[in-house]
Coordinates of C-alpha atoms in Angstrom, one line a residue:
X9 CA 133.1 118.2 78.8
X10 CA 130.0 117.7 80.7
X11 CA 129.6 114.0 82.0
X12 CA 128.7 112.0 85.2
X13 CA 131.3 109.6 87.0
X14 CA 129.6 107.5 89.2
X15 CA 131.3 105.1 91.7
X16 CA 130.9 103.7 95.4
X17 CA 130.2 99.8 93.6
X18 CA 131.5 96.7 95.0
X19 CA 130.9 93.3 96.6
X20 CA 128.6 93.7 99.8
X21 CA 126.9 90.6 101.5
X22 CA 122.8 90.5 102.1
X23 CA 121.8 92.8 104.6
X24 CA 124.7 95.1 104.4
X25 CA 125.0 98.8 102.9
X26 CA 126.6 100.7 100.1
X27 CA 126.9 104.8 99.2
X28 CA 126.6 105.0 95.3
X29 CA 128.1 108.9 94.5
X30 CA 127.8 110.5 91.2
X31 CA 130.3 113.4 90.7
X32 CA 129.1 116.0 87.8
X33 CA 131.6 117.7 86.0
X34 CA 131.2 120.3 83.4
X35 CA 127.9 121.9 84.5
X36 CA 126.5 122.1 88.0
X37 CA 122.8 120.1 89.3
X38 CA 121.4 122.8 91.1
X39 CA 118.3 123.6 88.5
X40 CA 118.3 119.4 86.8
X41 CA 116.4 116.7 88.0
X42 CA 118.2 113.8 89.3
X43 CA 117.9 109.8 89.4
X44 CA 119.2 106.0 89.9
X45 CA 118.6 103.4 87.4
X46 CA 119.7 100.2 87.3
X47 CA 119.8 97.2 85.1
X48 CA 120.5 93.2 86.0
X49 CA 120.7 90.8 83.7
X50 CA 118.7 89.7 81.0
X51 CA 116.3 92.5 82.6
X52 CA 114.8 95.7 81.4
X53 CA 116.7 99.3 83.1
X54 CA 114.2 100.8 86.0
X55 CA 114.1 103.8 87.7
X56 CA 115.5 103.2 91.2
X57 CA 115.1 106.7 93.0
X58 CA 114.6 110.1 92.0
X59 CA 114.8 113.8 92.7
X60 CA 112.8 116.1 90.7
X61 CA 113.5 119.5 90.0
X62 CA 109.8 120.6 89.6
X63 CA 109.8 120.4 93.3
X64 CA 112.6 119.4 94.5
X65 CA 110.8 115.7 96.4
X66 CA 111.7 112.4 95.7
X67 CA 110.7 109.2 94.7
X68 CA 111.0 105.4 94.8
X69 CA 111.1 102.0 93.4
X70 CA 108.6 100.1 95.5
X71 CA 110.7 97.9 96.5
X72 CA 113.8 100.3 97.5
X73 CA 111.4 102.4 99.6
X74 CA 112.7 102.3 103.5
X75 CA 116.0 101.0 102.4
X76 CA 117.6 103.4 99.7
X77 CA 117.9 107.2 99.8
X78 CA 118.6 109.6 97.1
X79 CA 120.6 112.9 97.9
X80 CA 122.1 115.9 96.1
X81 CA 124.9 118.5 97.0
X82 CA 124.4 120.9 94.8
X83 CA 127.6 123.1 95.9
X84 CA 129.5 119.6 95.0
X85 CA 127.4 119.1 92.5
X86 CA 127.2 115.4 93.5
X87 CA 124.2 112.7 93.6
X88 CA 124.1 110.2 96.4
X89 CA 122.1 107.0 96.7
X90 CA 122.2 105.2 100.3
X91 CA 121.9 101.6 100.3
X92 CA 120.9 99.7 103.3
X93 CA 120.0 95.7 103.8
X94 CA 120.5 95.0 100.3
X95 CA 119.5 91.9 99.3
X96 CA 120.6 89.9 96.2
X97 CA 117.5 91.3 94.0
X98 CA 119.5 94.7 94.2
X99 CA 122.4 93.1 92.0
X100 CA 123.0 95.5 89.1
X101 CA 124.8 97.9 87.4
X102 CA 123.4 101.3 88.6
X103 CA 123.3 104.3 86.6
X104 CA 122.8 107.8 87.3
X105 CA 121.1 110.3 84.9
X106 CA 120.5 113.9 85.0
X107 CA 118.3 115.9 82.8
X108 CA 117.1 120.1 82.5
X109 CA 113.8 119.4 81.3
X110 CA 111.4 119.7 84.2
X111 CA 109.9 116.6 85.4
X112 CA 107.5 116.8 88.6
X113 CA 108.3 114.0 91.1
X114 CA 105.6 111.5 89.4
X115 CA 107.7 111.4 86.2
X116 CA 111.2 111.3 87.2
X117 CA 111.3 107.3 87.6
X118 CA 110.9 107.1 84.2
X119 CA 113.3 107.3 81.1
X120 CA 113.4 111.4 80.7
X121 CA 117.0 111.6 80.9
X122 CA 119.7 113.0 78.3
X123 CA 123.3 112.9 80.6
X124 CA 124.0 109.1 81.3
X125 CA 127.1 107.8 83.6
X126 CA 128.8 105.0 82.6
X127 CA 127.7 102.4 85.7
X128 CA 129.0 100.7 88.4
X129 CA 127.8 97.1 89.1
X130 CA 126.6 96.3 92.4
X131 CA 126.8 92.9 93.8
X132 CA 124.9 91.5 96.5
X133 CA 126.2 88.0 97.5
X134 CA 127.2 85.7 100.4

């Protein structure tokens, strides 16, 4: 069964961190691009952070950029997304997606996905 599992969601206060992982199972990420959504409410989904697998770069949310990072271990076949002084705009439930169609790193903030986890919220609060 091919799916994504992601946890690593919780309670954090502003200005603190949290490591989002998304475990694959069923097929491996080596050749599929890679990304973070999220969605808060009453507010459209956006692309957080992405990895494309057109060449292999990254890319950001505005206003992530210097404070979240995307990885991927292939061999684990896991997606990470490092989140430093969060603030309570980053409350959401985050997704990750995966996808084979190529996407170059201009395109892969954008819906293009067709393997969806199931969330986990994130909660920024004092």
């Amino acid at each position: 069964q091919v799916q994504l599992v992601e946890s690593g969601g919780g309670l954090v206060q502003p200005g603190g961190s949290l490591r989002l992982s998304c475990a694959a199972s069923g097929f491996t990420l080596d050749s599929y691009a890679v990304a973070w959504f999220r969605q808060a409410p009453g507010k459209e989904r956006e692309g957080v952070s992405c990895i494309s697998n057109y060449e292999d770069r990254a890319n950001y949310l505005d206003s992530v950029k210097g404070r979240f990072t995307i990885s991927k271990d292939n061999a684990k076949s896991t997606v990470y997304l490092q989140m430093n002084s969060l603030t309570p705009e980053d409350t959401a439930v985050y997704y990750c997606a995966t996808t084979t169609n190529w996407l170059s790193v201009s395109y892969c903030l954008g819906n293009h996905y067709d393997i969806w986890g199931q969330g986990t919220q994130v909660t920024v609060s004092s």
